[in-house]
Coordinates of C-alpha atoms and ligand atoms in Angstrom, one line a residue:
M18 CA 84.1 96.3 101.4
C19 CA 86.8 97.9 104.2
G20 CA 89.4 96.6 104.8
I21 CA 91.6 97.0 108.2
V22 CA 95.0 96.5 108.2
G23 CA 97.3 97.4 111.8
A24 CA 100.8 96.4 113.2
V25 CA 102.5 96.7 116.3
S26 CA 106.4 95.6 115.5
E27 CA 110.2 96.4 116.4
R28 CA 110.9 96.9 113.0
D29 CA 108.9 99.5 110.4
V30 CA 105.3 98.4 109.9
Q31 CA 105.2 99.8 106.8
G32 CA 106.1 97.2 104.3
I33 CA 103.9 94.7 106.5
L34 CA 100.5 97.1 106.1
L35 CA 100.8 97.9 102.6
E36 CA 101.0 94.3 101.7
G37 CA 98.2 93.4 103.7
L38 CA 95.8 96.4 102.0
R39 CA 97.2 95.0 98.6
R40 CA 95.8 91.5 99.9
L41 CA 92.7 92.7 100.5
E42 CA 91.9 94.7 97.5
Y43 CA 90.1 91.8 96.4
R44 CA 87.6 92.9 98.1
G45 CA 86.8 96.3 97.0
Y46 CA 87.5 100.2 97.0
D47 CA 88.3 103.1 96.3
S48 CA 91.0 104.9 98.4
A49 CA 94.2 103.6 100.5
G50 CA 95.4 105.3 103.6
M51 CA 98.0 104.9 106.5
A52 CA 99.3 106.6 109.7
V53 CA 102.0 105.4 111.8
I54 CA 103.5 106.4 114.6
D55 CA 106.8 107.3 114.3
G56 CA 110.2 106.8 116.7
G57 CA 109.5 111.1 117.1
R58 CA 106.0 109.9 118.6
V59 CA 104.4 112.1 116.2
T60 CA 101.6 110.3 114.1
Q61 CA 102.0 110.8 110.0
R62 CA 99.3 109.9 107.5
A63 CA 99.6 109.2 104.4
R64 CA 96.0 109.0 102.0
E65 CA 95.3 108.8 98.7
V66 CA 92.4 108.1 96.5
G67 CA 92.8 104.5 93.6
K68 CA 94.8 101.5 94.4
V69 CA 96.8 101.2 96.4
A70 CA 99.7 101.2 94.2
S71 CA 98.9 104.7 94.5
L72 CA 99.5 104.6 97.8
A73 CA 102.7 103.0 97.2
E74 CA 103.6 105.0 95.2
A75 CA 103.3 108.5 98.0
I76 CA 104.6 107.0 100.4
E77 CA 107.9 106.0 98.5
T78 CA 108.3 109.4 98.2
N79 CA 107.2 110.6 101.3
P80 CA 107.8 108.0 103.5
L81 CA 106.2 107.2 106.8
S82 CA 108.3 105.0 109.3
G83 CA 107.6 103.8 112.5
H84 CA 106.1 100.6 115.0
L85 CA 103.4 101.1 115.2
G86 CA 100.0 101.7 112.5
I87 CA 96.9 100.8 110.6
A88 CA 95.9 101.7 107.4
H89 CA 92.3 100.6 105.2
T90 CA 91.2 100.7 101.6
R91 CA 87.4 102.1 101.9
W92 CA 85.1 102.0 99.9
A93 CA 82.9 105.2 99.8
T94 CA 79.7 105.3 102.4
H95 CA 78.7 108.8 104.0
G96 CA 80.9 111.2 102.2
E97 CA 82.1 110.8 97.7
P98 CA 85.7 108.4 97.1
S99 CA 88.1 111.4 97.9
Q100 CA 91.3 112.3 99.6
V101 CA 90.0 113.6 102.6
N102 CA 87.0 110.8 103.8
A103 CA 90.0 108.8 102.3
H104 CA 90.8 106.8 106.6
P105 CA 93.0 106.9 108.9
H106 CA 90.8 109.7 110.7
M107 CA 92.8 111.6 112.8
S108 CA 91.2 114.3 115.8
G109 CA 94.2 116.5 116.4
D110 CA 97.6 115.5 115.4
R111 CA 98.0 112.3 118.1
L112 CA 94.6 110.3 117.4
A113 CA 94.5 108.4 114.3
I114 CA 92.0 105.6 113.7
V115 CA 90.8 103.3 111.1
H116 CA 87.0 102.4 111.0
N117 CA 85.0 99.6 108.8
G118 CA 81.1 99.2 109.1
I119 CA 78.0 102.4 109.7
I120 CA 77.5 104.9 112.6
E121 CA 74.1 105.5 112.1
N122 CA 74.1 107.6 114.6
Y123 CA 77.0 110.1 113.5
Q124 CA 75.0 112.8 113.0
D125 CA 73.8 114.4 116.1
L126 CA 77.3 112.9 117.7
R127 CA 78.5 115.2 114.8
D128 CA 76.4 118.2 116.0
E129 CA 77.2 117.7 119.8
L130 CA 81.4 117.7 119.1
K131 CA 80.9 120.4 117.1
A132 CA 78.9 121.8 120.0
D133 CA 81.9 121.3 122.0
G134 CA 84.1 122.5 119.8
F135 CA 85.8 119.8 117.0
E136 CA 86.8 120.7 113.6
F137 CA 85.6 118.4 110.7
T138 CA 87.1 118.1 107.2
S139 CA 85.3 115.1 106.2
Q140 CA 82.0 114.0 105.5
T141 CA 82.3 110.5 107.3
D142 CA 81.1 108.9 110.2
T143 CA 84.9 107.9 111.4
E144 CA 85.5 111.1 111.6
V145 CA 83.3 111.3 114.0
V146 CA 84.0 108.7 116.4
A147 CA 87.9 110.1 116.1
H148 CA 86.5 113.1 117.9
L149 CA 84.6 111.4 119.9
I150 CA 87.6 109.2 121.4
E151 CA 89.9 111.7 122.2
Q152 CA 86.6 114.1 123.7
Y153 CA 86.9 110.7 126.2
Y154 CA 90.8 110.2 125.7
R155 CA 90.7 114.6 127.1
K156 CA 88.6 113.5 130.2
H157 CA 90.4 110.6 131.0
S158 CA 94.3 109.6 129.7
N159 CA 94.3 106.7 129.1
L160 CA 93.4 105.7 125.6
Y161 CA 91.8 102.1 126.8
D162 CA 88.5 103.5 128.9
A163 CA 88.5 106.8 125.9
V164 CA 87.4 104.2 123.6
K165 CA 85.6 102.5 126.3
A166 CA 83.9 105.2 126.5
A167 CA 83.5 106.3 123.1
I168 CA 82.1 103.4 121.9
A169 CA 79.1 102.9 124.4
R170 CA 78.1 106.1 122.2
L171 CA 76.9 104.7 119.3
R172 CA 75.1 102.5 116.8
G173 CA 75.6 100.5 113.8
A174 CA 78.7 98.4 113.3
Y175 CA 81.8 98.9 113.8
A176 CA 85.4 97.2 114.0
L177 CA 87.9 100.6 114.7
A178 CA 91.5 100.4 115.0
V179 CA 93.1 103.2 117.1
L180 CA 96.4 104.4 117.8
H181 CA 97.5 107.9 119.6
A182 CA 101.3 108.9 120.1
D183 CA 101.5 109.4 123.5
E184 CA 100.4 105.9 124.0
P185 CA 102.8 105.1 121.8
D186 CA 103.3 101.4 122.8
H187 CA 100.0 99.6 121.7
L188 CA 96.7 99.8 119.5
L189 CA 93.4 99.9 120.7
V190 CA 91.0 97.2 118.0
C191 CA 86.9 96.9 119.1
R192 CA 84.1 95.3 116.9
E193 CA 80.4 95.4 116.8
G194 CA 78.8 94.3 113.9
S195 CA 82.0 94.3 111.0
P196 CA 84.6 91.8 112.3
L197 CA 88.3 92.0 113.5
V198 CA 90.8 89.5 114.2
I199 CA 94.3 89.4 115.7
G200 CA 97.7 87.3 114.1
V201 CA 99.4 86.9 116.8
G202 CA 103.5 86.5 115.8
I203 CA 106.0 86.2 117.3
G204 CA 107.4 89.4 119.4
E205 CA 104.6 91.1 117.0
N206 CA 101.2 91.6 116.3
F207 CA 99.1 92.6 114.0
I208 CA 94.8 93.7 113.7
A209 CA 93.3 92.7 110.0
S210 CA 89.1 92.2 109.3
D211 CA 90.6 89.4 107.1
Q212 CA 93.2 87.0 108.1
L213 CA 93.9 86.9 105.1
A214 CA 95.8 90.5 105.0
L215 CA 98.1 88.9 108.0
L216 CA 99.1 85.4 105.6
P217 CA 102.9 87.3 104.8
V218 CA 103.4 87.9 108.2
T219 CA 101.6 85.5 111.1
D220 CA 98.8 81.3 110.4
R221 CA 97.6 81.8 114.3
F222 CA 94.4 84.1 114.6
M223 CA 92.3 85.1 117.6
F224 CA 89.1 86.0 116.1
L225 CA 87.4 88.3 118.9
E226 CA 83.2 88.3 119.8
E227 CA 81.2 91.0 119.6
G228 CA 81.4 93.9 122.1
D229 CA 85.2 93.0 122.4
I230 CA 87.8 95.2 123.3
A231 CA 92.1 94.3 122.4
D232 CA 94.6 96.0 123.9
I233 CA 97.6 94.9 121.0
R234 CA 100.4 95.3 122.5
R235 CA 104.6 93.7 120.9
D236 CA 104.6 91.4 123.4
A237 CA 100.7 90.7 124.8
V238 CA 97.6 91.7 123.3
S239 CA 94.2 91.5 126.6
I240 CA 90.7 91.3 125.4
H241 CA 88.6 92.4 127.5
D242 CA 84.7 91.4 126.9
R243 CA 81.0 93.7 126.5
E244 CA 81.5 93.9 130.5
G245 CA 84.6 94.7 130.7
T246 CA 85.8 91.3 131.8
P247 CA 89.1 90.0 131.0
V248 CA 88.8 86.9 128.2
E249 CA 90.8 84.4 126.3
R250 CA 90.1 84.1 122.9
K251 CA 91.3 80.9 121.0
I252 CA 94.0 81.2 118.4
I253 CA 93.5 79.2 115.5
R254 CA 95.8 77.6 113.7
F255 CA 95.6 79.5 109.4
E256 CA 95.0 75.7 107.7
H257 CA 95.2 76.6 104.1
G258 CA 99.0 77.4 102.1
S259 CA 99.6 81.0 102.3
D260 CA 99.9 80.8 98.5
S261 CA 96.4 80.2 98.2
A262 CA 95.8 83.4 98.2
E263 CA 98.4 83.8 95.2
K264 CA 98.0 84.0 92.4
G265 CA 100.8 82.0 90.6
E266 CA 100.6 80.9 86.9
Y267 CA 97.0 82.4 86.7
R268 CA 96.0 86.3 85.1
H269 CA 93.4 86.3 87.5
F270 CA 92.0 85.1 91.0
M271 CA 88.6 84.3 89.2
L272 CA 91.0 82.1 86.1
K273 CA 92.5 79.6 89.3
E274 CA 89.8 79.8 91.8
I275 CA 88.2 77.8 88.1
Y276 CA 90.8 75.8 87.9
E277 CA 90.7 74.2 91.7
Q278 CA 87.1 73.5 91.8
P279 CA 87.7 70.0 91.3
A280 CA 90.4 69.6 94.3
V281 CA 88.2 71.8 97.0
I282 CA 85.0 69.6 95.9
K283 CA 86.9 66.7 96.6
A284 CA 88.2 68.6 99.6
T285 CA 84.6 69.4 100.9
M286 CA 83.5 65.5 100.2
E287 CA 86.6 63.6 102.3
G288 CA 85.9 62.5 105.7
R289 CA 81.8 63.3 104.7
T290 CA 81.5 60.2 102.6
T291 CA 82.3 57.2 101.9
D292 CA 81.8 54.9 98.7
T293 CA 78.3 54.4 98.8
R294 CA 77.0 56.8 102.5
V295 CA 77.5 59.8 103.4
L296 CA 78.8 60.2 106.8
E297 CA 75.9 61.9 109.4
Q298 CA 78.7 62.6 112.6
A299 CA 81.0 64.5 109.9
L300 CA 78.5 67.6 109.8
G301 CA 78.0 67.6 113.5
T302 CA 78.0 64.9 117.0
D303 CA 74.7 65.8 117.6
A304 CA 73.6 66.0 114.2
A305 CA 71.9 62.9 113.9
N306 CA 69.3 63.2 116.7
L307 CA 68.2 66.9 114.6
L308 CA 67.9 65.8 112.1
Q309 CA 65.1 62.8 112.0
D310 CA 63.8 66.0 113.8
V311 CA 63.6 68.4 110.9
N312 CA 60.2 68.9 109.6
H313 CA 60.8 72.0 107.1
V314 CA 64.0 73.8 106.0
Q315 CA 64.9 77.1 105.5
I316 CA 67.1 78.9 103.8
I317 CA 68.8 81.7 104.1
A318 CA 71.7 83.9 101.7
C319 CA 73.1 86.6 99.5
G320 CA 74.0 86.2 95.5
T321 CA 75.6 83.6 94.5
S322 CA 74.7 81.7 98.0
Y323 CA 71.3 81.8 97.9
H324 CA 71.1 80.3 93.9
A325 CA 73.4 77.8 96.1
G326 CA 70.2 77.4 98.4
M327 CA 67.6 77.5 95.4
V328 CA 69.8 74.0 94.2
A329 CA 69.5 73.0 97.3
R330 CA 66.1 73.3 97.5
Y331 CA 65.0 70.8 94.7
W332 CA 67.4 68.6 96.4
I333 CA 66.2 68.4 100.1
E334 CA 62.4 68.1 98.4
E335 CA 63.1 65.4 96.4
L336 CA 65.8 63.0 97.6
A337 CA 63.8 63.8 101.4
G338 CA 60.4 64.7 101.0
V339 CA 60.4 67.8 103.8
P340 CA 59.7 71.2 102.5
C341 CA 61.7 73.7 101.7
S342 CA 61.7 77.3 101.4
V343 CA 64.8 79.6 100.1
E344 CA 64.8 83.9 100.9
V345 CA 67.3 86.0 100.6
A346 CA 68.7 87.4 104.2
S347 CA 67.8 91.4 103.3
E348 CA 64.1 90.0 102.6
F349 CA 63.7 87.5 105.1
R350 CA 65.0 89.6 108.2
Y351 CA 62.8 92.7 107.3
R352 CA 58.9 91.2 107.5
K353 CA 56.3 88.2 110.3
H354 CA 57.5 84.8 109.8
V355 CA 55.4 82.0 110.6
I356 CA 57.5 79.3 111.6
Q357 CA 56.7 76.2 111.1
R358 CA 57.3 73.2 114.0
D359 CA 60.5 72.0 114.2
T360 CA 61.9 73.6 111.2
L361 CA 65.9 73.8 110.8
F362 CA 67.5 77.0 109.9
L363 CA 69.7 77.1 107.1
C364 CA 72.7 80.3 106.6
I365 CA 74.9 80.0 103.6
S366 CA 77.7 81.9 103.3
Q367 CA 81.0 82.1 101.8
S368 CA 82.5 85.2 104.3
G369 CA 80.0 83.7 107.5
E370 CA 80.8 87.9 107.8
T371 CA 77.2 89.0 105.3
A372 CA 75.4 91.6 107.1
D373 CA 71.6 90.8 106.0
T374 CA 72.5 86.7 106.1
L375 CA 74.0 87.8 110.2
A376 CA 71.5 90.0 111.1
A377 CA 69.2 87.0 109.7
L378 CA 70.3 84.4 111.5
R379 CA 70.7 86.2 115.0
Q380 CA 66.6 87.1 114.5
A381 CA 65.9 83.6 113.2
K382 CA 67.4 82.4 117.2
Q383 CA 65.0 84.4 118.8
A384 CA 62.1 83.2 117.0
G385 CA 62.3 79.6 117.5
F386 CA 64.0 77.3 114.8
R387 CA 64.7 73.6 115.7
A388 CA 68.4 74.8 115.4
A389 CA 70.5 77.1 113.1
L390 CA 73.1 75.4 110.5
A391 CA 76.1 77.0 108.6
I392 CA 78.0 76.0 105.3
C393 CA 80.4 78.4 105.1
N394 CA 83.9 78.6 103.9
V395 CA 85.3 81.1 106.5
P396 CA 86.9 79.5 109.8
G397 CA 86.1 81.4 113.1
S398 CA 83.5 83.7 110.8
S399 CA 80.6 85.2 112.3
L400 CA 78.4 83.0 110.9
V401 CA 80.2 79.7 112.2
R402 CA 80.6 80.9 115.5
E403 CA 76.9 81.5 116.0
S404 CA 75.6 78.7 114.5
D405 CA 74.9 75.9 116.6
L406 CA 76.0 73.7 113.4
V407 CA 78.2 74.0 110.7
I408 CA 78.9 72.5 107.3
M409 CA 82.7 73.7 106.2
T410 CA 83.0 73.8 103.3
Q411 CA 86.8 73.5 102.0
A412 CA 86.9 75.8 99.0
G413 CA 90.1 77.5 100.7
P414 CA 90.7 81.6 100.4
E415 CA 88.5 82.6 97.8
I416 CA 89.8 86.3 96.2
G417 CA 87.9 86.8 92.7
V418 CA 84.4 88.8 93.8
A419 CA 82.7 86.9 91.6
S420 CA 82.4 84.3 93.3
T421 CA 82.5 80.4 91.5
K422 CA 85.0 77.9 93.5
A423 CA 82.7 78.5 96.6
F424 CA 79.0 78.2 95.1
T425 CA 80.9 74.3 93.3
T426 CA 81.5 73.3 97.5
Q427 CA 78.1 75.5 98.5
L428 CA 76.8 72.4 95.8
T429 CA 78.9 70.0 97.5
A430 CA 77.9 70.8 101.8
L431 CA 74.4 71.0 100.3
L432 CA 74.6 67.8 98.5
I433 CA 76.1 65.6 100.9
F434 CA 73.7 67.2 103.8
T435 CA 70.7 67.0 101.9
L436 CA 71.5 63.1 101.7
A437 CA 72.0 63.1 106.1
L438 CA 68.3 64.1 105.8
A439 CA 66.8 62.5 103.8
R440 CA 67.8 58.7 104.9
H441 CA 66.2 60.3 108.1
N442 CA 62.8 60.4 105.8
G443 CA 63.1 57.4 103.6
L444 CA 65.5 57.6 101.0
T445 CA 66.8 54.0 99.7
E446 CA 70.6 53.1 100.8
E447 CA 70.5 51.8 96.8
R448 CA 69.9 55.6 96.3
E449 CA 72.0 57.0 98.8
A450 CA 74.5 55.0 97.3
E451 CA 74.0 56.1 93.5
I452 CA 74.6 59.4 94.4
V453 CA 77.4 59.4 96.5
K454 CA 79.2 57.8 93.5
A455 CA 77.8 60.2 91.1
I456 CA 79.2 63.2 93.8
H457 CA 82.5 60.9 93.9
Q458 CA 82.2 61.5 89.9
L459 CA 81.9 65.5 90.2
P460 CA 86.1 66.0 90.5
G461 CA 86.6 63.9 87.0
Q462 CA 83.4 65.7 85.2
V463 CA 84.7 69.5 86.8
D464 CA 87.9 68.9 84.8
Q465 CA 86.2 67.9 81.7
V466 CA 84.4 71.0 81.5
L467 CA 88.0 73.0 81.7
A468 CA 89.1 71.3 79.2
L469 CA 86.7 73.1 76.5
D470 CA 88.4 76.5 78.3
A471 CA 89.7 77.2 74.4
E472 CA 86.1 77.1 73.2
I473 CA 84.4 78.6 75.7
A474 CA 86.8 81.7 75.0
E475 CA 86.1 81.2 71.1
M476 CA 82.3 81.9 72.4
S477 CA 82.2 84.5 73.9
K478 CA 83.2 86.4 71.4
A479 CA 79.7 86.5 69.9
F480 CA 78.8 88.3 73.3
M481 CA 81.6 91.3 73.7
D482 CA 79.5 93.2 71.6
K483 CA 76.1 92.4 73.0
N484 CA 74.2 94.8 75.6
H485 CA 71.6 92.5 77.1
S486 CA 71.7 88.5 77.0
L487 CA 69.2 86.0 78.0
F488 CA 69.9 82.3 79.8
L489 CA 67.1 79.5 80.3
G490 CA 67.6 76.9 82.0
R491 CA 64.7 75.0 84.0
G492 CA 64.4 72.3 87.6
S493 CA 67.2 72.7 89.5
Q494 CA 68.5 74.2 86.0
F495 CA 67.3 77.2 86.1
P496 CA 69.2 78.7 89.4
V497 CA 72.3 78.0 87.4
A498 CA 71.2 80.4 84.6
L499 CA 70.3 82.6 86.9
E500 CA 74.2 82.2 89.1
G501 CA 75.1 82.2 85.1
A502 CA 73.8 85.7 84.4
L503 CA 75.1 87.1 87.6
K504 CA 78.8 85.7 87.2
L505 CA 78.2 87.9 83.2
K506 CA 76.9 91.0 84.2
E507 CA 78.6 91.4 87.3
I508 CA 81.8 91.3 85.9
S509 CA 81.4 92.1 82.4
Y510 CA 78.6 94.8 83.2
I511 CA 76.2 93.2 80.3
H512 CA 72.9 94.3 80.9
A513 CA 72.5 89.4 81.8
E514 CA 69.2 87.8 83.1
A515 CA 67.8 84.8 83.9
Y516 CA 64.1 82.7 83.9
P517 CA 62.7 79.7 83.7
A518 CA 62.6 78.3 79.9
G519 CA 58.6 77.8 80.4
E520 CA 58.4 81.2 81.0
L521 CA 60.0 82.5 78.2
K522 CA 55.9 83.0 76.4
H523 CA 54.8 84.8 79.4
G524 CA 56.9 87.5 78.9
P525 CA 61.0 87.8 78.2
L526 CA 60.0 86.6 74.1
A527 CA 59.0 89.8 73.6
L528 CA 62.8 91.2 74.1
V529 CA 64.6 88.3 71.6
D530 CA 66.2 89.2 69.1
S531 CA 69.2 88.9 66.8
E532 CA 70.7 91.1 69.2
M533 CA 70.1 89.4 71.6
P534 CA 71.7 85.9 73.0
V535 CA 70.2 83.3 74.7
V536 CA 72.2 81.7 76.4
T537 CA 70.4 77.1 78.1
V538 CA 71.8 74.2 80.4
A539 CA 70.2 71.5 79.0
P540 CA 71.2 68.1 81.3
N541 CA 69.2 65.4 79.9
N542 CA 66.7 65.0 82.2
A543 CA 62.8 64.9 82.6
L544 CA 63.0 68.0 81.0
V545 CA 64.5 68.6 77.5
E546 CA 62.1 67.7 75.3
K547 CA 60.4 70.6 76.8
L548 CA 63.4 72.9 77.3
K549 CA 64.2 72.3 73.9
S550 CA 60.6 73.5 72.3
N551 CA 61.1 76.5 74.4
L552 CA 65.0 76.9 72.2
E553 CA 61.9 76.7 69.3
E554 CA 60.6 79.7 70.3
V555 CA 63.6 82.2 70.7
R556 CA 65.1 80.3 67.1
A557 CA 61.6 81.1 66.0
R558 CA 61.9 84.6 66.8
G559 CA 66.2 85.2 65.5
G560 CA 67.5 84.8 68.4
E561 CA 71.0 83.1 68.5
L562 CA 71.2 80.0 71.5
F563 CA 74.8 79.0 73.0
V564 CA 73.6 75.9 74.2
F565 CA 75.8 73.8 76.8
A566 CA 74.4 70.0 76.5
D567 CA 74.5 66.4 76.7
S568 CA 75.3 65.0 74.5
A569 CA 72.2 62.6 74.5
A570 CA 70.1 65.6 75.2
D571 CA 70.3 65.5 71.5
V572 CA 69.9 69.4 70.8
K573 CA 72.1 70.0 67.2
A574 CA 74.1 72.7 66.4
E575 CA 72.3 74.9 63.0
E576 CA 72.4 77.6 61.5
G577 CA 72.1 79.7 65.0
I578 CA 72.4 77.7 67.3
H579 CA 75.6 76.6 68.8
V580 CA 75.6 73.2 70.5
M581 CA 78.9 72.6 73.7
Q582 CA 79.0 69.2 74.4
L583 CA 79.3 68.3 78.0
P584 CA 80.2 65.4 79.5
S585 CA 77.1 62.4 80.4
V586 CA 76.4 63.3 84.5
H587 CA 73.9 62.0 87.1
E588 CA 70.4 64.3 86.8
I589 CA 70.8 65.4 90.7
T590 CA 74.9 66.7 90.4
A591 CA 74.1 68.5 86.9
P592 CA 73.9 71.7 88.5
I593 CA 77.3 71.8 89.6
V594 CA 78.4 71.0 86.6
Y595 CA 77.3 73.2 84.6
T596 CA 77.9 76.1 86.1
V597 CA 81.6 75.7 85.7
P598 CA 81.3 76.9 80.7
L599 CA 79.3 79.4 82.6
Q600 CA 81.7 80.2 84.9
L601 CA 84.5 80.1 82.1
L602 CA 82.0 81.8 79.4
S603 CA 81.3 85.1 82.1
Y604 CA 85.7 85.5 82.4
H605 CA 86.3 85.7 79.0
V606 CA 83.9 88.1 77.9
A607 CA 85.1 89.7 80.3
V608 CA 88.5 89.3 79.9
L609 CA 87.9 90.7 76.0
K610 CA 85.3 93.5 77.2
G611 CA 89.3 94.7 79.5
T612 CA 87.4 94.9 82.6
D613 CA 88.4 94.1 86.5
V614 CA 87.9 90.7 86.3
D615 CA 89.3 90.4 90.2
Q616 CA 87.3 93.5 91.3
P617 CA 84.5 94.7 89.4
R618 CA 83.5 98.3 89.7
N619 CA 80.9 99.1 92.5
L620 CA 80.9 95.8 94.2
A621 CA 82.9 94.1 97.5
K622 CA 83.3 90.4 97.9
S623 CA 82.8 90.6 101.7
V624 CA 78.9 93.1 102.3
T625 CA 79.5 93.6 106.0
V626 CA 77.6 96.5 106.0
E627 CA 73.7 96.6 105.5
Ligands
LIG5 O1 79.8 85.7 101.5 P1 78.0 85.3 101.4 O2 78.8 83.9 100.5 O3 77.6 86.1 102.1 O4 78.3 86.9 99.6 C1 77.1 86.7 99.7 C2 76.4 87.3 98.0 O5 77.5 88.9 98.7 C3 78.1 87.1 96.9 O6 77.4 86.3 96.7 C4 78.0 87.8 95.7 O7 76.5 87.7 94.9 C5 78.9 87.5 94.9 N1 80.0 88.5 94.4 C6 78.1 86.7 93.0 O8 79.7 86.4 92.8

């Protein structure tokens, strides 16, 4: 999704802006641009379709230099990807803005501004905002007042950064529904839609709240809230080393992130478990009071995070005996609900900025849920700030669009949460100790799966020329199959469907022939014999099977059945371990197909618009 960077400094800001854009590339975009106010107090602009590298080339030929600037990567919503639609947008030759989000009433405003004599050069909603601010600037001769007046007219979601050559010492930024962070420097300050963009220049950040307007100068930042009252926003230090946003020796971020899983799973359990118990206090000082009241859990999330929620439902109902519902946020937010008494609302999100998940949370807070708990990976994100209770995953920055380490750390956090809830619902100390022990074994078991990487790469060759694939799992492995299919489709563009294996004969079996690879996860559990019967059904129709199985599950390799042995794992933690070979499989298929692994087509890392 779109990315914003801005800087006010004594030094030339062009390099800072370009590096910031490069660091936002992972979010997905189709064009990039930059505007800078130079010493002669003129606003200069460069925009290019395609990669940030094209913008960098254009700027090398015609440098933009100055001490104040804004830059943007655009993901088209209004109007095709093109140079004229790329940001920054300007009104006249002095005001420039960049925008993330969607302005819903842009058409009415556009008609009004046209009638007032403004000329439009793009199809974007953003250009409307540029002209609107300029219209108010002519009236107020003050950029802060102009921005304030203009945003009062906007409906929709936005993060905006605005500069004006008549006021060359500062930037104005504001947010409503889209994230914006201020990077605090020494004698210089920065803004971005994501703190990762600014890690080379600072590790101290202030997160704007909804409705805030901030005035960013070289040596000062002042913020006003929606009512116009001056406010302070806490400075938060970024905790992960800035190299965690670098690829290092790895060919792709996705591969690096898959390999980081043993360490980040460990980091997520650290401080929250002893050898035998979950430390409930580590979930928040009020966790014990809250959890003892919970009679129902409503989980909301999107994409991979939704799959994590689906696994958690099996755990919550089995270990805590508490009913649990799971729904994708985009559906939940648009229907009526019957809320059971003492229902805990649980949102799961890597970014904490997913528009649908945030909208669902905001509705839930009005709707009478007992409390809202967030499981999230980004400190200071909107989800974290707006929830009553938070369990932070410790995955560190996830750059690859395809979520990997975020998922396994979400599962780790969800299992810890489940044990805390289950303790109030009759879980014995022995059972808790058994599962905590299994959690502690996870980093080592994931390492064992990573050691199969070369074999999985070999296996991936069988998928390279296929157009379709089927993923099967039963019980808590069904969401793992869903996640495996999502990974394959999003980075290799191979159509992949996932089914509970028991559903095969109710329809999907009709698709099975020798051209349809069927991937299955088969830990040794109570359902494994039933799963093996389902595999027979596939084999009898000529389907080629790729089975990741526990050796004790006794799935035999033979003609058309490829079996990869996985370590023996506890039934409860098996979904975490069995996810990893599916991530590696998708990764290697994508590499063989030569797709853009870290930035797959049409997708964005953080979906901050609806
Ligand atoms: O940041 P979130 O966890 O809220 O994001 C939700 C989905 O957009 C995300 O998981 C998406 O499905 C990933 N691309 C999956 O790999």
